[in-house]
Every structure is written in C-alpha cells, then in structure tokens.
CSV table of C-alpha atoms and ligand atoms in Angstrom, one decimal:
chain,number,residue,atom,x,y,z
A,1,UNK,CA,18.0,25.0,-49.4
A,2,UNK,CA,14.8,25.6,-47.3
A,3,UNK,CA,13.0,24.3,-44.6
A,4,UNK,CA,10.2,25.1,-42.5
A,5,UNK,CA,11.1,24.7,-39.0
A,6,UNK,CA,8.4,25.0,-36.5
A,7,UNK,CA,8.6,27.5,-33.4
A,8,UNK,CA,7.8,24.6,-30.9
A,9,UNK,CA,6.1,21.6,-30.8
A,10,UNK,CA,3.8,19.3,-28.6
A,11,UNK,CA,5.6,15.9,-27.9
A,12,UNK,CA,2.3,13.9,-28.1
A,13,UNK,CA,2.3,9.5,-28.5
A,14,UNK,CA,-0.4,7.8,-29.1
A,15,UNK,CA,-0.9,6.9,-24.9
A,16,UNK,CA,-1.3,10.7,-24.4
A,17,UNK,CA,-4.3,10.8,-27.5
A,18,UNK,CA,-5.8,7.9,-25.7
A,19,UNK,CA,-6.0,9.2,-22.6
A,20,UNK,CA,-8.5,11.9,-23.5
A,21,UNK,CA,-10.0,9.6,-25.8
A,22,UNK,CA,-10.8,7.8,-22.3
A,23,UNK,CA,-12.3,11.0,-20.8
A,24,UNK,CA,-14.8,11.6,-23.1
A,25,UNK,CA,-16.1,8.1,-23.4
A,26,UNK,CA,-17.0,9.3,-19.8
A,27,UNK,CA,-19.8,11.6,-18.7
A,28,UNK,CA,-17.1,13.3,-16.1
A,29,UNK,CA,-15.2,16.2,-18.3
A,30,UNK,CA,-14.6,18.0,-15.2
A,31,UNK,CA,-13.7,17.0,-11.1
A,32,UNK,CA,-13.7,14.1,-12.0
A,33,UNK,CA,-10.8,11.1,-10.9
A,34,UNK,CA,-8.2,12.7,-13.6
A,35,UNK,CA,-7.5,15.9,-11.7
A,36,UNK,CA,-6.1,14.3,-8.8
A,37,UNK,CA,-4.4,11.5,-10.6
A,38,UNK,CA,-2.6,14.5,-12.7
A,39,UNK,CA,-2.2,16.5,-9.3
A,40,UNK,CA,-0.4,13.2,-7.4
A,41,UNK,CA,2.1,12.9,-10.3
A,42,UNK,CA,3.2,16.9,-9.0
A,43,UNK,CA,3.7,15.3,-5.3
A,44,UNK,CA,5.5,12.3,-6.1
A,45,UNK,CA,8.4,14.3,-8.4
A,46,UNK,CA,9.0,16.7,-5.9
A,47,UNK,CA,8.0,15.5,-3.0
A,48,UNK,CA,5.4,18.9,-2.1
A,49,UNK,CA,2.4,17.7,0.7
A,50,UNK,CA,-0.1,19.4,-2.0
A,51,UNK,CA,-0.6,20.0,-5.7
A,52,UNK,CA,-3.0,21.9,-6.5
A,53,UNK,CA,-4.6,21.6,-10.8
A,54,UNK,CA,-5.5,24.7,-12.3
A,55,UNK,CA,-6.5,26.1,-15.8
A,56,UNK,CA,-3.6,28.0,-16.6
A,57,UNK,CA,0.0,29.0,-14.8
A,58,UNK,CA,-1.1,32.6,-14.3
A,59,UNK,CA,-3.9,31.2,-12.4
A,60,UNK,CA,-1.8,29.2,-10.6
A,61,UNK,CA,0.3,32.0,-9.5
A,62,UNK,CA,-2.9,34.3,-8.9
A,63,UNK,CA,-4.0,31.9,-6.1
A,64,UNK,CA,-0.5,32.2,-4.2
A,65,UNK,CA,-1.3,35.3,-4.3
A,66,UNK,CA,-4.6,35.7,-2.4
A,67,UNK,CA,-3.3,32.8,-0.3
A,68,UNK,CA,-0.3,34.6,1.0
A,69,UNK,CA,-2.4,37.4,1.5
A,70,UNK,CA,-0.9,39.9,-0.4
A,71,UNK,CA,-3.2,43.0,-1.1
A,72,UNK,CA,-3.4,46.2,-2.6
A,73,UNK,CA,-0.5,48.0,-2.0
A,74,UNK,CA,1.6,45.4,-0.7
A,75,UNK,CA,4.9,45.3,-2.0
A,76,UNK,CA,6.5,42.2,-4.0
A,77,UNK,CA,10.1,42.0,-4.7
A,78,UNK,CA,10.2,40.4,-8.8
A,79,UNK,CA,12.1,40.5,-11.7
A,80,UNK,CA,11.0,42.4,-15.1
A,81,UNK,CA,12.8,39.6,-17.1
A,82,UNK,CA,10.0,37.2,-17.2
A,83,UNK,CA,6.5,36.7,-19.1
A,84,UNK,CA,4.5,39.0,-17.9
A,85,UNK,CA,2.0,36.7,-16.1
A,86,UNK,CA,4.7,36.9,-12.8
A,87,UNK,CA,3.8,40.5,-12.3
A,88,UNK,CA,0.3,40.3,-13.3
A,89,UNK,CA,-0.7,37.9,-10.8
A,90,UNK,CA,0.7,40.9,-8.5
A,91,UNK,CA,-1.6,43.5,-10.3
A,92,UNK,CA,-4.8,41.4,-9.9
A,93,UNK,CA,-4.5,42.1,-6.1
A,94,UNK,CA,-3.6,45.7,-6.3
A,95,UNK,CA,0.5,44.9,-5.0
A,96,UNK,CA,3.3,46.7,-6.4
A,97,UNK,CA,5.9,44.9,-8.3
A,98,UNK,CA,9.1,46.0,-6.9
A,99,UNK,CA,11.8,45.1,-9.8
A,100,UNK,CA,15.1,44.8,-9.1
A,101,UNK,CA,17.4,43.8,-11.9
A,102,UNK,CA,19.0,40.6,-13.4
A,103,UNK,CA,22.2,38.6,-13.3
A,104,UNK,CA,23.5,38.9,-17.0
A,105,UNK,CA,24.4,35.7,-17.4
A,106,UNK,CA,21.4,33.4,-16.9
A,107,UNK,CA,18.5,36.1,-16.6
A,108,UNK,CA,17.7,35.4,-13.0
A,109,UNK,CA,17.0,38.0,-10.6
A,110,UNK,CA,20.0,39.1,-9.3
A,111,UNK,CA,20.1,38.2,-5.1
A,112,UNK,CA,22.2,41.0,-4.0
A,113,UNK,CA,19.7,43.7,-5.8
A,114,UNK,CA,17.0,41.5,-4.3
A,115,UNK,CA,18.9,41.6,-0.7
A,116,UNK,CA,19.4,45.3,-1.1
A,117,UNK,CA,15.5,46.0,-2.3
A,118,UNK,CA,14.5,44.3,1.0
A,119,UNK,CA,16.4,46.6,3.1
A,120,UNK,CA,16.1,49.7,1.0
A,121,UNK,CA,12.9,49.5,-0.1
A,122,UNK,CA,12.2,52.8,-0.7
A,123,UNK,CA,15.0,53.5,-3.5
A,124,UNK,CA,13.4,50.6,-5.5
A,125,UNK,CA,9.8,51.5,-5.2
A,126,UNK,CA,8.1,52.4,-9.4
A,127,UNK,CA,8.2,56.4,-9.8
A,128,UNK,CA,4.1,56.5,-9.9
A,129,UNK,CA,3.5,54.1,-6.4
A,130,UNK,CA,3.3,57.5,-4.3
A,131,UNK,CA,3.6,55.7,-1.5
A,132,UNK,CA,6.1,55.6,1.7
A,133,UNK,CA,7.3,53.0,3.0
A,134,UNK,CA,4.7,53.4,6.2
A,135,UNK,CA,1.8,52.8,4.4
A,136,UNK,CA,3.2,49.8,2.5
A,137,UNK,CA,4.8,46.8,3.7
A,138,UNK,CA,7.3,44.4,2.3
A,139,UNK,CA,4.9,40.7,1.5
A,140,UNK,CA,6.7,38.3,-0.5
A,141,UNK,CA,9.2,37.8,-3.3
A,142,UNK,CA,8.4,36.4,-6.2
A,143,UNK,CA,11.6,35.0,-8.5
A,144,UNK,CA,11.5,33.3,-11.8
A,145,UNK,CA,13.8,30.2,-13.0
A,146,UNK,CA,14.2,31.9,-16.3
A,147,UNK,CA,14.2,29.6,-19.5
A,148,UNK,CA,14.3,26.3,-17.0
A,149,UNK,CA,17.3,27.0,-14.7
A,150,UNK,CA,16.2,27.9,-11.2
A,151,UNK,CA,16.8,31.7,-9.4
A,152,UNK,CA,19.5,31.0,-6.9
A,153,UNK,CA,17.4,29.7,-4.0
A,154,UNK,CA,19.3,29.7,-1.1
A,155,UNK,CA,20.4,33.5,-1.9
A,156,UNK,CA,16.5,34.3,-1.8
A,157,UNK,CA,15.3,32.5,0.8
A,158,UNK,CA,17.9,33.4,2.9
A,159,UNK,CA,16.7,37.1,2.3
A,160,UNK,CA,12.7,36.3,3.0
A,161,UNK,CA,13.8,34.6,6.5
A,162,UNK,CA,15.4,38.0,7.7
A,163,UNK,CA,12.5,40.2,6.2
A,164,UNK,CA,9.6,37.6,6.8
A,165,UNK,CA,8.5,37.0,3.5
A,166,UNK,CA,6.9,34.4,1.7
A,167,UNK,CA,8.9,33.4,-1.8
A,168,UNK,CA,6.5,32.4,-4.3
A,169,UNK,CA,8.5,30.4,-7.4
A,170,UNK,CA,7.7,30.8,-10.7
A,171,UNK,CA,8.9,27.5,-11.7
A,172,UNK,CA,6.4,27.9,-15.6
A,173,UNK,CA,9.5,27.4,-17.4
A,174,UNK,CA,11.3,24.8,-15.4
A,175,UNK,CA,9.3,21.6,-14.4
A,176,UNK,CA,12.1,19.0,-14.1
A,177,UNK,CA,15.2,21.3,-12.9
A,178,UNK,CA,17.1,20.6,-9.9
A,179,UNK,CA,18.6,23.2,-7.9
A,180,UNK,CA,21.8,21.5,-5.7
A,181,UNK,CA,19.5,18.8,-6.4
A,182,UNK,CA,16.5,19.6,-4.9
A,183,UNK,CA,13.4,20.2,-7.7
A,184,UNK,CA,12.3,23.7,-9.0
A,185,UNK,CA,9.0,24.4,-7.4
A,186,UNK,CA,9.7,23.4,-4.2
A,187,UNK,CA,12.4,25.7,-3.0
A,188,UNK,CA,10.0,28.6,-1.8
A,189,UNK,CA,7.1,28.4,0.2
A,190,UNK,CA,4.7,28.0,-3.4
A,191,UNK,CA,5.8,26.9,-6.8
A,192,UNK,CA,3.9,27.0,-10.0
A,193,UNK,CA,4.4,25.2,-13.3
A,194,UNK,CA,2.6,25.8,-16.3
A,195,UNK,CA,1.5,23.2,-19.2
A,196,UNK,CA,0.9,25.6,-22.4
A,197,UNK,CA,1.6,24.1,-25.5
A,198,UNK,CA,5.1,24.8,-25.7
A,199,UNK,CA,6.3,23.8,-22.0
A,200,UNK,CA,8.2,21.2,-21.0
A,201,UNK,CA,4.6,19.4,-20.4
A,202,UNK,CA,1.6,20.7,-21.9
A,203,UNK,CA,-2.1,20.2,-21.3
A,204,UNK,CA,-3.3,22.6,-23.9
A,205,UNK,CA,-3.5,25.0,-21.3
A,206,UNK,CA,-3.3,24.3,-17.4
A,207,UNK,CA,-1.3,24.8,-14.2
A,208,UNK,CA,-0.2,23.4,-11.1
A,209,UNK,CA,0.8,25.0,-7.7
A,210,UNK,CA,3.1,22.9,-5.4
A,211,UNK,CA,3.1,23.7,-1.5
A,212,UNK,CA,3.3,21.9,1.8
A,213,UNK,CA,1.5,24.6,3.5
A,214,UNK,CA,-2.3,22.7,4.7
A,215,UNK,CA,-3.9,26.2,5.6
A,216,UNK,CA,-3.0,27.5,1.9
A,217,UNK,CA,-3.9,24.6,-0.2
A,218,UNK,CA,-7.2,24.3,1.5
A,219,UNK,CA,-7.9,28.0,0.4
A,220,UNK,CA,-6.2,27.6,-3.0
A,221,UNK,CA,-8.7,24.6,-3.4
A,222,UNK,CA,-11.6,26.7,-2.8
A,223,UNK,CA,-10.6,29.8,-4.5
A,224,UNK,CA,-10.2,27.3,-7.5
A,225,UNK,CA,-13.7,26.2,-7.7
A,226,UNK,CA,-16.0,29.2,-7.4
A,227,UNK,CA,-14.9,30.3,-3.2
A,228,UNK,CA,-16.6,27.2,-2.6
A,229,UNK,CA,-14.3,25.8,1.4
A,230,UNK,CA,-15.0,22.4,2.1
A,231,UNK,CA,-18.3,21.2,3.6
A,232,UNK,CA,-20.3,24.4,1.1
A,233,UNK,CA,-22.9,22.9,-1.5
A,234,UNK,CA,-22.8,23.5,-4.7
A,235,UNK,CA,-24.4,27.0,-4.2
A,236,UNK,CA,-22.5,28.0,-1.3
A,237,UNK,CA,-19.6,30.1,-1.2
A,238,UNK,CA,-17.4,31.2,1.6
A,239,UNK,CA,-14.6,32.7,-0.4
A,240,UNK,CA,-14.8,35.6,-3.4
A,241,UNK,CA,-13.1,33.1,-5.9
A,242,UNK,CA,-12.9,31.8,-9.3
A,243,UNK,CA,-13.4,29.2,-12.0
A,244,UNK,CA,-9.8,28.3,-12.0
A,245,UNK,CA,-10.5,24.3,-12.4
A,246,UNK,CA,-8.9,22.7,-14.4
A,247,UNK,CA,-10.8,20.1,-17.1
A,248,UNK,CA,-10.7,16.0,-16.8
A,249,UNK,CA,-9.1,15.8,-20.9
A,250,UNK,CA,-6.4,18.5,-19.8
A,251,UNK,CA,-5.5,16.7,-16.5
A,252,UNK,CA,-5.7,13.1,-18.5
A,253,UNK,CA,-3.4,14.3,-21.3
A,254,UNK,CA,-1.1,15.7,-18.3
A,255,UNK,CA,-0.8,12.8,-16.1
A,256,UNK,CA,0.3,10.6,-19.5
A,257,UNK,CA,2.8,13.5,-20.6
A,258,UNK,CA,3.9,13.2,-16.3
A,259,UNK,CA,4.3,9.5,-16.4
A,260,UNK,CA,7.1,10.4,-19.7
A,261,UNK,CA,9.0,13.7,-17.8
A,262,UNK,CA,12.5,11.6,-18.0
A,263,UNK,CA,11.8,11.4,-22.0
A,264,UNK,CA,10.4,14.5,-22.8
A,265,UNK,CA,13.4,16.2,-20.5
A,266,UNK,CA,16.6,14.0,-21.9
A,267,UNK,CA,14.8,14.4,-25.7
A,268,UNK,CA,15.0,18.6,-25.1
A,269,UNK,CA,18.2,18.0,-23.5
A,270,UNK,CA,19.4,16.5,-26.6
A,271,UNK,CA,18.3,19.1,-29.1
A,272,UNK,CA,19.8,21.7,-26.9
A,273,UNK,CA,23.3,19.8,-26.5
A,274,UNK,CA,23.1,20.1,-30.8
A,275,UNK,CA,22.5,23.4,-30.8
A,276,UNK,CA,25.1,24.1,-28.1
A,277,UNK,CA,27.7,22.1,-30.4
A,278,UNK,CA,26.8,23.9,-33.6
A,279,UNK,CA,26.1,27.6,-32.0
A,280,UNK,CA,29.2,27.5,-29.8
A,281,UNK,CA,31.1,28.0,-32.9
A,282,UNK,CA,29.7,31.2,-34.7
A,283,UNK,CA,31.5,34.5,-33.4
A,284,UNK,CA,29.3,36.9,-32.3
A,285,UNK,CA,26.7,34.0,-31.0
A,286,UNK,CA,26.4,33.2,-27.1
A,287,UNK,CA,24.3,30.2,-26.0
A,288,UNK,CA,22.8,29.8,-22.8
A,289,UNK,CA,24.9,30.1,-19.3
A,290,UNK,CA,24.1,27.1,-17.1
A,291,UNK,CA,25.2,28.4,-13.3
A,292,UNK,CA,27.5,25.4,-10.9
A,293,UNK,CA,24.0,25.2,-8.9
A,294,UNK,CA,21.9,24.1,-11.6
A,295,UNK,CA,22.5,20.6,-11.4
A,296,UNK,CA,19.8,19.9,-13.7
A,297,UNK,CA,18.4,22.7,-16.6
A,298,UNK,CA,14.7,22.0,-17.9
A,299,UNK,CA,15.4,23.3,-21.3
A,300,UNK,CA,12.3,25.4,-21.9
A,301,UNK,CA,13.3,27.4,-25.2
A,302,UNK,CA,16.3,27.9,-26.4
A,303,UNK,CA,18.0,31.6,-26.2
A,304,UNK,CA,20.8,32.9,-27.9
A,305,UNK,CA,22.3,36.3,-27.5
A,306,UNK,CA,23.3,38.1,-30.3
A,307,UNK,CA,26.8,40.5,-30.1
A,308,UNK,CA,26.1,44.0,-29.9
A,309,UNK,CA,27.1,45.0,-32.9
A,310,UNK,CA,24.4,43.1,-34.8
A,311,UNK,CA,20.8,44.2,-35.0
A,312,UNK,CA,19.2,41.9,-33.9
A,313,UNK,CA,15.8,42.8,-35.0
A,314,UNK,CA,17.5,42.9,-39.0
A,315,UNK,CA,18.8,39.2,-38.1
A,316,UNK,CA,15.6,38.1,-37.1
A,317,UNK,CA,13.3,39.2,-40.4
A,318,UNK,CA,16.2,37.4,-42.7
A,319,UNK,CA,15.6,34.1,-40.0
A,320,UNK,CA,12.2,34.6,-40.5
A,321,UNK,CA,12.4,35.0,-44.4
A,322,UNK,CA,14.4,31.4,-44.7
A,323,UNK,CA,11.7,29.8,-42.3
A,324,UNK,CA,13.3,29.8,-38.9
A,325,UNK,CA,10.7,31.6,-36.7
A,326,UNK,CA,12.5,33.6,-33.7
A,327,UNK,CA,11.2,35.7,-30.9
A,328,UNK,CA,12.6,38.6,-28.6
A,329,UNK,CA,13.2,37.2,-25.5
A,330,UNK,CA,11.9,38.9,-22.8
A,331,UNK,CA,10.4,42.3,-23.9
A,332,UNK,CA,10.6,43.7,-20.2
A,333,UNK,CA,7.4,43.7,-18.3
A,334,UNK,CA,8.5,47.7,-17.2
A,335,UNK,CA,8.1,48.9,-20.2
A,336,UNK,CA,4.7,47.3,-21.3
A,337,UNK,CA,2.8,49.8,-22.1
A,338,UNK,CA,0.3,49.2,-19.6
A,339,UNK,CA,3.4,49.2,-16.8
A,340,UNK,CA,4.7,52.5,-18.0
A,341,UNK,CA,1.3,54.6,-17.7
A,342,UNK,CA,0.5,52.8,-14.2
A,343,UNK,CA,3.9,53.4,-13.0
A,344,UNK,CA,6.3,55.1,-14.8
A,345,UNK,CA,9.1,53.3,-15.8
A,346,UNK,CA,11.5,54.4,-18.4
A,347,UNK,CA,14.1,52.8,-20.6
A,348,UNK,CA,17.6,52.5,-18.2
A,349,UNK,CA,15.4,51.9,-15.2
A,350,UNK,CA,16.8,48.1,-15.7
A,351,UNK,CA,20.0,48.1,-17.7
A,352,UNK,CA,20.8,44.0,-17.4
A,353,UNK,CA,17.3,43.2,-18.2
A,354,UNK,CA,16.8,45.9,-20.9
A,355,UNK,CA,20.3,44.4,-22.3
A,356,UNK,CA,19.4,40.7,-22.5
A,357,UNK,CA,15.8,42.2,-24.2
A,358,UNK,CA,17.8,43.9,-27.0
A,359,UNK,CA,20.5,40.7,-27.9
A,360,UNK,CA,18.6,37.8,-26.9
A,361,UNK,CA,16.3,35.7,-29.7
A,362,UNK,CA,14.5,32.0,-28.8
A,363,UNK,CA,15.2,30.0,-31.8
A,364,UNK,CA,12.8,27.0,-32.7
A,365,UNK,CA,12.7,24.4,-29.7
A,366,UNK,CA,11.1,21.5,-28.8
A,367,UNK,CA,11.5,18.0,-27.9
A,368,UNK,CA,10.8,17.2,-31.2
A,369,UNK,CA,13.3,18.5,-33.4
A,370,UNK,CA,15.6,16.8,-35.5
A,371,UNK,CA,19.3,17.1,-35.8
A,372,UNK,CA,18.4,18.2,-39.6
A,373,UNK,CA,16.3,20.4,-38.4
A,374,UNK,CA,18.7,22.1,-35.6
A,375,UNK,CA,21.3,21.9,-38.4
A,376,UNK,CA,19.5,23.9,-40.8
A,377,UNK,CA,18.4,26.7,-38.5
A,378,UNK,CA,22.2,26.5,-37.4
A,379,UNK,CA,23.2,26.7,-41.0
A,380,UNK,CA,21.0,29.7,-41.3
A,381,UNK,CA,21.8,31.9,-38.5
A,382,UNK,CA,25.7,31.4,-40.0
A,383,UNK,CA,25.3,32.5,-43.0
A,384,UNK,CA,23.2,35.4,-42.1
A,385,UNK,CA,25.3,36.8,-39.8
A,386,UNK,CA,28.3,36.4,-42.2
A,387,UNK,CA,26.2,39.0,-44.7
B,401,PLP,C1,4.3,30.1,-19.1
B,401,PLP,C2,4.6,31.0,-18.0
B,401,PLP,C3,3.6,31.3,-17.1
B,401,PLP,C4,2.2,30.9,-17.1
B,401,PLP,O1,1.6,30.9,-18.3
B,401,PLP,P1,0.1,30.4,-18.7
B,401,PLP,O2,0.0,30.7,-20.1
B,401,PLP,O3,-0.8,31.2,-17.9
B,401,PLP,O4,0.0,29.0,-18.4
B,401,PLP,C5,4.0,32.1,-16.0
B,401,PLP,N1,5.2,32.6,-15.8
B,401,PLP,C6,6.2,32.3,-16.7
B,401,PLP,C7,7.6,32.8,-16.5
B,401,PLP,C8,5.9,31.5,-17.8
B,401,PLP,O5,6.8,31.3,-18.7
C-alpha cells in the first residue's frame, strides 16, 4: 500500500476564496478597510487594546523589538529551541540572544535557567559576546510556546517584574491556546502570531502583534508603514522604518480563516487525538507532553520523539521513501551556522535542546487530514521501526 500524504495543508472553503475574490474587484489591495477588520478579530479573541497587521511573523516580532527599545548589545533572555526568526528579530538590532536551555518535556524554555540567567548573567552570556556585564544590560525576554502550548507564563513574568524586563511572546505557533485560561499572546507585555501557510491560520504569509501598550502600538504602526507617525504625509517620515504592511487579499483571507478559529482549532485537535491513539502504542514512539497549565494546546505540527536507540535520520528517508514527508524538529538556532561564527557556540552548550533536536520528527499535520490518512502514516512509522 502507498499513499501520498502531504506535509501540511491550507484549510481553505469557498468564503475564504471569496473574500479575496472581493478585494480585487476593489481598486484598494493595500490600507484599505480589510486590515483593520483582520486586526479587530486579534482584539476580540484575546481581548489585547491593539493589534497591529503585518507581512510576516518575523516582522511582527522585529517591531517589538525596536518598540521595546532594545539595541545593539542589549541582552535578551530566549530559547535555542525555536524557528530561528525568535532570535533573528534580536540580531536585526544588534542584541545578544542569551539562551538558556529547555524543559524536556514540552520544549519550552525552562523558567529556573531563565530565573538563573537573569541573575547570573554573565555565566550565560555566547563565548564570542566579549562583553561584561557593565557595558550590557539585561532588556527583555523573549519565550516561545513551542509547537502551540504556551511557555509557562507566570514563571516568566514573575522573573521580568524582579529584573524589569519586557517579555515579548512568540505565540507564531499557538494562536488559540489558553494558558490557565487566559490566551497565548497576551501573557507578556507583546505577542506575535504568524499566518504562513502551515499555521493554525494562514494568510499566505502575514503577522499580527498583540499589545495593550498605546505608546508602542503607535510606534509599531509607524515603523510598519515606511517610519511614517501619525499626522506625516505620504513623504514624511519621522521614524527609520519599514514596509512591514500587510496586503488587503492577505488580511481578507485572514479575517474569513478568524471568523472559523473554533473549526480550524477542534478539526487539528481531532487529527492529533488520532494520532495520539495510534502513536501511543508503538514502543520506542513518544507523542507530545501537554503540561496541567495548558488548558488549551493549538496543535501546530505534530512532534514525535524517537527512542535513542533509533536513528532517527535512517527512520526518516524510509518515511520519506513510502510518502510520509517528516522534518527535524528544531535544528537549534546555536548551532546555525551563521550563530556559531558570530558567537561561538558548540555542540553540548544546550544538552535538552540539542536532545529534542536529535529524536524529535514533525510528521504530516494539518486540519485537513483524514483518519486514512493519519492511519497510514501511523501504519508506516510501525512497520519501519519494527525493521
Ligand atoms: C512561524 C514562526 C515565526 C514567524 O514566521 P514567519 O514565516 O515570519 O511568519 C516566528 N517564530 C516561530 C516560533 C514560528 O514558528
């Protein structure tokens, strides 16, 4: 038996089509009426004072950046098991990612490294920062709900109120969750979610920051479109900033795929609760941890961990071979290449997150998905461990 199982796919109906179909009947493909429709859906699921469109998460997370004023050389507590766009935003202003590692069961930074980083800064600090700590100073923190399960909140906010930081929450992978209840996004001072085609949500691409800071959103709104502050002309520009605007089809398609979060959420909840039943069952297989707190997971992708004594990289050409496309979840940003030569991490820096990097494989997701189809890929990852 073979099947082709896709790696993820868009949950489009017809209502999402036709809403871009609308835009461009119009002559307004960008700031027009769309963006803020898309923009209010943000403030009435979490109940943030501002939402803020942009192109693309990383953009998103760029302008909490600038807005919290972190500069070069500022230090930013984070976590090296994410996409790299978390710690990239942080390099586009010249900070220093200060990693600290993971908790091994869901992938989320780990809040007594995190607590211990903000005191001890200087034992955490990247081998190639030459700096001390009195030339730097301690900004922000930036966690990541890994895979759609929020960081545990409380831990790191409780941390940024003793040293003074602002916590910037990379919610990309978790529009929907609820931490004890409360949304991802809103449990630091910024949130971010990200629409690429295989979110939760897509726009093609796009993003949205979440905040109830006035001051911020005002400058995040002009560092979106070109520096331009309210009361500029079109060829006025008070701020250095950037064509971060979003476009009328993106935010169309976006506020249709918003007005269907419950379905889209309970249909990936469902394909996951399959898997769970199926995958739960092969020895040597671990499916995701969900933590007591999470009282909601976004099921982003789906991540299973592999025993040790598998190779996981063998397992994944023979998936790939009976058309179940896989992929290494997370390669650790510290040991990009680019992150090594700028700062000089090695491999053991991060033993959790260098761990989950090795063993852990996203197998196809989406909304979409059949129970044939989960079956099959379940089917196949048995039998090719069995060999
Ligand atoms: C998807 C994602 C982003 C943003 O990605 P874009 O492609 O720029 O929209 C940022 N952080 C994490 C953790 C993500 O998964």
């Amino acid at each position: 038996m073979y099947m082709k199982i896709p790696m993820s796919s868009p949950d489009l109906t017809d209502a999402d089509r036709q809403a871009v179909i609308d835009v461009i009947n119009t002559p307004n493909l960008s700031m027009g009426k769309y963006t803020p429709a898309f923009e209010k859906t943000f403030c009435d699921l979490t109940g943030a004072k501002h939402a803020i469109a942009v192109n693309s998460g990383t953009a998103g997370l760029h302008l909490c950046v600038r807005a919290a004023g972190i500069g070069p050389g500022d230090l930013v507590i984070t976590t090296p098991f994410s996409f790299v766009a978390s710690t990239n935003a942080l390099l586009f202003e010249n900070a220093i990612p200060v990693f600290v590692d993971i908790d091994p069961r869901t992938g989320n930074i780990n809040p007594e490294l995190a607590a211990d980083a903000a005191k001890n800064i200087e034992k955490y600090l990247p081998r190639h920062s030459s700096l001390t700590t009195h030339d730097s100073s301690l900004k922000a923190i930036l966690p990541v709900d890994v895979f759609g399960q929020p960081a545990d909140m409380d831990a790191i906010n409780t941390i940024a109120k003793e040293h003074e930081l602002t916590v910037i929450e990379d919610s990309c992978e978790a529009l929907g969750a609820t931490y004890k209840g409360r949304q991802a996004g809103t449990l630091g001072d910024f949130g971010v979610f990200a629409f690429y085609p295989n979110k939760q949500v897509t726009t093609g691409e796009g993003g949205v920051v979440i905040t109830n800071d006035d001051k911020a959103a005002n400058m995040m709104r002009a560092l979106r479109n070109q520096g331009r502050a309210p009361g500029d002309t079109w060829l006025q520009h008070t701020h250095l900033g950037y064509n971060y605007r979003i476009d009328e089809m993106s935010a169309a398609m976006g506020a249709s795929q918003m007005s269907r979060l419950e379905e889209l959420l309970t249909k990936r909840e469902q394909v996951a609760a399959w898997y769970e039943a199926r995958l739960s069952e092969i020895p040597g297989v671990e499916v995701p941890f969900v933590e007591s707190f999470t009282t909601r997971m976004s099921w982003f992708v789906y991540v299973i961990r592999f025993d040790k004594k598998f190779d996981r990289d063998e397992i994944a050409k023979r998936l790939e071979a009976r058309g179940v496309p896989v992929r290494p979840y997370f390669l650790p940003i510290h040991l990009q290449p680019y992150m090594v030569e700028r700062f000089g991490w090695c491999e053991g820096d991060f033993p959790v997150t260098e761990d989950l990097g090795r063993r852990g494989l996203a197998i196809p997701f989406s909304g979409v998905m059949t129970e044939e189809q989960v079956d099959y890929v379940c089917m196949v990852v048995r039998e090719e461990l069995r060999k």
